[in-house]
mmCIF file of C-alpha atoms and ligand atoms in Angstrom:
data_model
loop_
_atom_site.group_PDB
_atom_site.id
_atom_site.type_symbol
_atom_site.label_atom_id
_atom_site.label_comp_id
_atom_site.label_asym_id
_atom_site.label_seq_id
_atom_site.Cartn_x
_atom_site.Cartn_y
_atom_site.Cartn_z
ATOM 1 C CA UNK A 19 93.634 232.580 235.556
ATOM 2 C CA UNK A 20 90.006 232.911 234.343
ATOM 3 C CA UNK A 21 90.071 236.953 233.877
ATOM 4 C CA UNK A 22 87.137 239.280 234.674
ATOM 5 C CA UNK A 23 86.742 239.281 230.857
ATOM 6 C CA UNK A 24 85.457 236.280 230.280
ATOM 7 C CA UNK A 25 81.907 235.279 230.315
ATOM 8 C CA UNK A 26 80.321 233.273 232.677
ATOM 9 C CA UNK A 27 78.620 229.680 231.435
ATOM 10 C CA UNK A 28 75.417 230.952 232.073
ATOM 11 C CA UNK A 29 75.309 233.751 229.536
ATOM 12 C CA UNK A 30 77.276 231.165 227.354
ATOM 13 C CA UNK A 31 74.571 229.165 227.581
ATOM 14 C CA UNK A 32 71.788 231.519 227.165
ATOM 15 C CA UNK A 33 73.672 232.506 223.666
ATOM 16 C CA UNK A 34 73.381 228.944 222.919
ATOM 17 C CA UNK A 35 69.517 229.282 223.373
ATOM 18 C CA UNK A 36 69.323 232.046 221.097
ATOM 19 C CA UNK A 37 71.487 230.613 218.283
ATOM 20 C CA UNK A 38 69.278 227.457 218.869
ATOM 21 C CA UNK A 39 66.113 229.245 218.222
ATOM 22 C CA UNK A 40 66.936 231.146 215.046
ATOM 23 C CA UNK A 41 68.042 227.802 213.804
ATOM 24 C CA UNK A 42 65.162 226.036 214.977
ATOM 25 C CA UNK A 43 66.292 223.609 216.995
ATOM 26 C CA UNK A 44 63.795 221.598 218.694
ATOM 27 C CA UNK A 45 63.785 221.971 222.385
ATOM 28 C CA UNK A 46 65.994 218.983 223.810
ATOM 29 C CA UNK A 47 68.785 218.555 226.862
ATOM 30 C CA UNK A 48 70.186 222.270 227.908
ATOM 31 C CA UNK A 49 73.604 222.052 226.506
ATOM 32 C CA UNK A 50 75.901 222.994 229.152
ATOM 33 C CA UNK A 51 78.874 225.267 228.399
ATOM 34 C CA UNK A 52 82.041 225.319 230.498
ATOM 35 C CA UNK A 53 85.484 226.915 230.616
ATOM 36 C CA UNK A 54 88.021 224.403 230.798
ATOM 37 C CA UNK A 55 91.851 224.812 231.949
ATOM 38 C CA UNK A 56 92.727 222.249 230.709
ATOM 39 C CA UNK A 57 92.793 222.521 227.427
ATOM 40 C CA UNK A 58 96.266 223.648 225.650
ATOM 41 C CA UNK A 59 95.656 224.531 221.956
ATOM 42 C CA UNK A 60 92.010 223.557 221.113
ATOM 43 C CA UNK A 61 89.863 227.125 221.577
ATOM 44 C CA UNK A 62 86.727 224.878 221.804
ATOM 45 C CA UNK A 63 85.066 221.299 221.690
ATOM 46 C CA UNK A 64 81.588 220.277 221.265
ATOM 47 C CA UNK A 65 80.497 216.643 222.456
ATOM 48 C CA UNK A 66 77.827 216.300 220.878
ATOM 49 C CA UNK A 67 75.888 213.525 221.984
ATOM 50 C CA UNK A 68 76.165 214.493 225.854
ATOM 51 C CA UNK A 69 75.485 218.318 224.332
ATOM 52 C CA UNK A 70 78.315 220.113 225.837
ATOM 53 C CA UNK A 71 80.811 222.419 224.614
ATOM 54 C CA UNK A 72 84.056 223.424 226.616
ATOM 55 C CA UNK A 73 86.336 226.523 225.842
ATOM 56 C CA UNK A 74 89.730 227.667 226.660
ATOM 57 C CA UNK A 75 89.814 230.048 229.077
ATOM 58 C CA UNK A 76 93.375 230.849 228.574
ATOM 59 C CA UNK A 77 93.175 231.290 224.822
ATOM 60 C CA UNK A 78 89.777 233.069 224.394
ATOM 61 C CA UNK A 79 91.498 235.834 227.154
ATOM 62 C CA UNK A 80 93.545 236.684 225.006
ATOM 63 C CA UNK A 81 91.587 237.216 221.905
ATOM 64 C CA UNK A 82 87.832 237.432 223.626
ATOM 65 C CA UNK A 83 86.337 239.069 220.314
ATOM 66 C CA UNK A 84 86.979 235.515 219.145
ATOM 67 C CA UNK A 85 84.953 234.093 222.031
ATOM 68 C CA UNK A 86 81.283 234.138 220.047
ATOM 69 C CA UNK A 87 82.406 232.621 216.912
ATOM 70 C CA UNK A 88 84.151 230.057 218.739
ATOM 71 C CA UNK A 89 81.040 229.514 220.825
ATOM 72 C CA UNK A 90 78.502 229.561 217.727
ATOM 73 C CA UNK A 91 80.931 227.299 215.869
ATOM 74 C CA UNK A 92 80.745 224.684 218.869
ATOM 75 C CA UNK A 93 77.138 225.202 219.139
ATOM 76 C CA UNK A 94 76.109 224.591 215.357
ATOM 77 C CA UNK A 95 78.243 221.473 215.779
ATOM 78 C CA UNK A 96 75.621 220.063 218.194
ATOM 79 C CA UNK A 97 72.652 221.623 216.608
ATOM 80 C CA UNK A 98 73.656 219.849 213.424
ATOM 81 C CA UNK A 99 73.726 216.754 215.190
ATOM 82 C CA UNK A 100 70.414 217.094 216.776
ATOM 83 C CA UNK A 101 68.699 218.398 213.550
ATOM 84 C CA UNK A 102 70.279 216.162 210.951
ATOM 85 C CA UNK A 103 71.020 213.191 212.984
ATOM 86 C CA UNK A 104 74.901 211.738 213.618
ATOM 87 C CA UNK A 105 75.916 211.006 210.664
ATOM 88 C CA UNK A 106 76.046 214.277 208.569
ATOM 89 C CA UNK A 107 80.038 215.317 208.248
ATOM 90 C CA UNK A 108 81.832 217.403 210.893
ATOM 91 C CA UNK A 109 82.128 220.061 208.671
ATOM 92 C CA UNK A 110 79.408 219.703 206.349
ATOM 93 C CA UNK A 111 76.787 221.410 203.720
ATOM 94 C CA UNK A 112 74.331 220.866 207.012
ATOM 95 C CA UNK A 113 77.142 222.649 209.323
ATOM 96 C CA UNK A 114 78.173 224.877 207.017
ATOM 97 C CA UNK A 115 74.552 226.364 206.449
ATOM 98 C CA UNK A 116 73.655 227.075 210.539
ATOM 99 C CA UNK A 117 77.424 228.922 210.361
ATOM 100 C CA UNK A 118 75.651 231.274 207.112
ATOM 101 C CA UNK A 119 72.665 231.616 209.024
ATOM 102 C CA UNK A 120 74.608 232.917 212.059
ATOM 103 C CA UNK A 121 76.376 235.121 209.661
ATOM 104 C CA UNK A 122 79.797 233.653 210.549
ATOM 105 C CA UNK A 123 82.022 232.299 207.336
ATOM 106 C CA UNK A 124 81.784 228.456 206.871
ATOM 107 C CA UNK A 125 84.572 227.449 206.019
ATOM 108 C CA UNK A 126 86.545 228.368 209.011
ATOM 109 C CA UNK A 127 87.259 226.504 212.159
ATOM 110 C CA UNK A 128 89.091 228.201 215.169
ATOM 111 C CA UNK A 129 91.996 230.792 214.816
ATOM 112 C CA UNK A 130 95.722 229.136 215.466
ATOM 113 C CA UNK A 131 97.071 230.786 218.795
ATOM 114 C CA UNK A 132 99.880 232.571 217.201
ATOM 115 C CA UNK A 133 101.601 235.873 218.951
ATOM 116 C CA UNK A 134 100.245 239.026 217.833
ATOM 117 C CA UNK A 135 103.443 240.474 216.125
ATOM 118 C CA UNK A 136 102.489 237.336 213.644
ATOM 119 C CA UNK A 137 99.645 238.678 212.657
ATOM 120 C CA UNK A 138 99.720 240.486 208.961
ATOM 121 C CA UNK A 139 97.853 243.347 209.253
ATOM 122 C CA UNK A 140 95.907 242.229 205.570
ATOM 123 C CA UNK A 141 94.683 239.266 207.928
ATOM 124 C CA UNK A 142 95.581 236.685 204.420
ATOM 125 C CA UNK A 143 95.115 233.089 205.336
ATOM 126 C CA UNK A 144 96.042 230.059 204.884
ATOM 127 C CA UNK A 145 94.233 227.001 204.737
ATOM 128 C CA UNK A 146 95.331 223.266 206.199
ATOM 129 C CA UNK A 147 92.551 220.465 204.552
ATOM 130 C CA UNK A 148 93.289 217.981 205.828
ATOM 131 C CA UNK A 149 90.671 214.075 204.530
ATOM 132 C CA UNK A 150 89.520 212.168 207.478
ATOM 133 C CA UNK A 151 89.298 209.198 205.503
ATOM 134 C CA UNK A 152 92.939 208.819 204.114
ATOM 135 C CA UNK A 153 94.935 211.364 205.770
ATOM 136 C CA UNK A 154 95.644 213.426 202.352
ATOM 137 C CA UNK A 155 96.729 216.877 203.269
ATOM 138 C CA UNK A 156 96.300 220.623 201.558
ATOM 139 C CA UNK A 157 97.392 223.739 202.399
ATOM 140 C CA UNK A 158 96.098 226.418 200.071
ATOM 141 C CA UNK A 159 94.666 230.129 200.409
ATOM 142 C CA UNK A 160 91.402 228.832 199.429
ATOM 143 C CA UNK A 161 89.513 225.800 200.540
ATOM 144 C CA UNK A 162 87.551 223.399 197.958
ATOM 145 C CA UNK A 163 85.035 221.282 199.968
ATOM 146 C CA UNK A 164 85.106 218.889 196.718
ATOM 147 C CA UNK A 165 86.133 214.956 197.050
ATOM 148 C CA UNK A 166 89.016 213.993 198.188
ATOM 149 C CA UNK A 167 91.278 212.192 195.421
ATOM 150 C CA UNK A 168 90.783 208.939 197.728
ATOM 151 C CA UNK A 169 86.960 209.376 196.716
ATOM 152 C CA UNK A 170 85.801 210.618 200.218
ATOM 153 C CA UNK A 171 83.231 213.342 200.152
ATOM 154 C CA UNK A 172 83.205 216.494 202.741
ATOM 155 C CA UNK A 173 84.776 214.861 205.256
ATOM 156 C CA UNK A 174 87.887 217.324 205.578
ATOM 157 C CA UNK A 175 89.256 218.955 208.819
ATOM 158 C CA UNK A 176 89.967 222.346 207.623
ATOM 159 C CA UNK A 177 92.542 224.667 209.960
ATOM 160 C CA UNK A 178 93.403 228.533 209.527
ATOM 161 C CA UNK A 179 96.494 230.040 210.495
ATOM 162 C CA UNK A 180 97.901 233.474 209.245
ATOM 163 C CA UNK A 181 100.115 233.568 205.974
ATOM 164 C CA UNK A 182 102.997 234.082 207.924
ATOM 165 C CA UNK A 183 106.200 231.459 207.988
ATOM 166 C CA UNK A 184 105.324 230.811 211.530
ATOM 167 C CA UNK A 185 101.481 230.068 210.272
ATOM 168 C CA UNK A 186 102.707 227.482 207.252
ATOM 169 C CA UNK A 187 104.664 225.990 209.925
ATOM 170 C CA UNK A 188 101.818 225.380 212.363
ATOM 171 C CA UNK A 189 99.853 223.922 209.563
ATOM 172 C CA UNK A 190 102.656 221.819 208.160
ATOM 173 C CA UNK A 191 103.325 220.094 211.586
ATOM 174 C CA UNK A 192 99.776 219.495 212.700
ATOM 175 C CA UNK A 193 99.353 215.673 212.860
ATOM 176 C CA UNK A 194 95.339 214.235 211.651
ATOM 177 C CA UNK A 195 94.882 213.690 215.299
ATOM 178 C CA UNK A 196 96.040 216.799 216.645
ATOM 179 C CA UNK A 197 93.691 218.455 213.518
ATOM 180 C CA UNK A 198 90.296 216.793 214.744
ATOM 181 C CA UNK A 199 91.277 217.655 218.359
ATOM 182 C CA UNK A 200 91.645 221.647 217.576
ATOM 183 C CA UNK A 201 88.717 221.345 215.645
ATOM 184 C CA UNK A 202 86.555 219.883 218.751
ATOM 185 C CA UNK A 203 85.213 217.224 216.753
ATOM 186 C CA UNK A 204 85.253 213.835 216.042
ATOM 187 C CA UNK A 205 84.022 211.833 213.114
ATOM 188 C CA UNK A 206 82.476 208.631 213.769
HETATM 189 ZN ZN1 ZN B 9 91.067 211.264 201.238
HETATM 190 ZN ZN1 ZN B 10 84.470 222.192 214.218
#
């Protein structure tokens, strides 16, 4: 199953190094990278705290030019918690500026597996918000990190899919839990 393509943990790993050093993350615990088979419909999961990330070998075959983004995405996760301590949101300001300083967009989490015949060739988006705090749910072409109407700050789940019936769909049905699994992350 795991296909020539991918690449191994240890070059994972060494990317890790580099994205740690241009963010300037103090030298702590290697974080370990592994592919795991496991997983159905999450591209990638950080664990923070143990500093390990896992990715989906079966998904990242088939689109492998999303493998680095996927991989930096997981990464800044943990380097966010090691610079900025546990309690800074999933997807926050502190997050959201190691993702600029990679020069990947913020305020995107992982691509929604959809077959490639889905896929509008304009690449438009859509956007699933969905509040941590009281479950409140948006889906909009653009995403506003603002508070929530229950008065929780930045502490959204945010999901992409493609503008496409099949894509609104995805979003519509994703359940809060199923949302902070694909997004590898858990709030305390
Ligand atoms: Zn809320
Ligand atoms: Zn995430």
């Amino acid at each position: 199953m795991m296909g020539r393509v991918l690449p191994t943990p240890d070059l994972l790993e060494a990317r890790v190094v580099e994205m740690f050093a241009l963010w300037r993350v103090p030298l702590g615990a290697p974080v370990v990278v592994s592919w795991n088979s496991r997983l159905r419909s999450t591209a990638g999961r950080a664990f923070y705290r143990e500093g390990r990330i896992e990715l989906n070998p079966a998904l990242l075959e088939r689109s492998p030019d999303q493998i680095d983004t996927v991989l930096v995405h997981e990464a800044a996760h943990v380097a966010a918690h090691r610079l900025f301590g546990s309690r800074c949101p999933a997807h926050g300001r502190h997050w959201r500026g190691l993702m600029r300083l990679a020069g990947l967009p913020p305020d995107v989490t992982h691509a929604l597996p959809v077959p490639l015949g889905q896929r509008s060739r304009r690449r438009e988006r859509i956007y699933l918000r969905v509040c941590d705090a009281c479950g409140g749910r948006r889906i909009a072409r653009i995403v506003r990190y603002d508070a929530c109407a229950c008065g929780a700050v930045r502490r959204f789940f945010v999901l992409r899919a493609p503008a496409t019936a099949g894509g609104l769909d995805a979003l519509r049905n994703m359940s809060l839990a199923e949302a902070r699994e694909r997004c590898g992350t858990a709030l305390k």
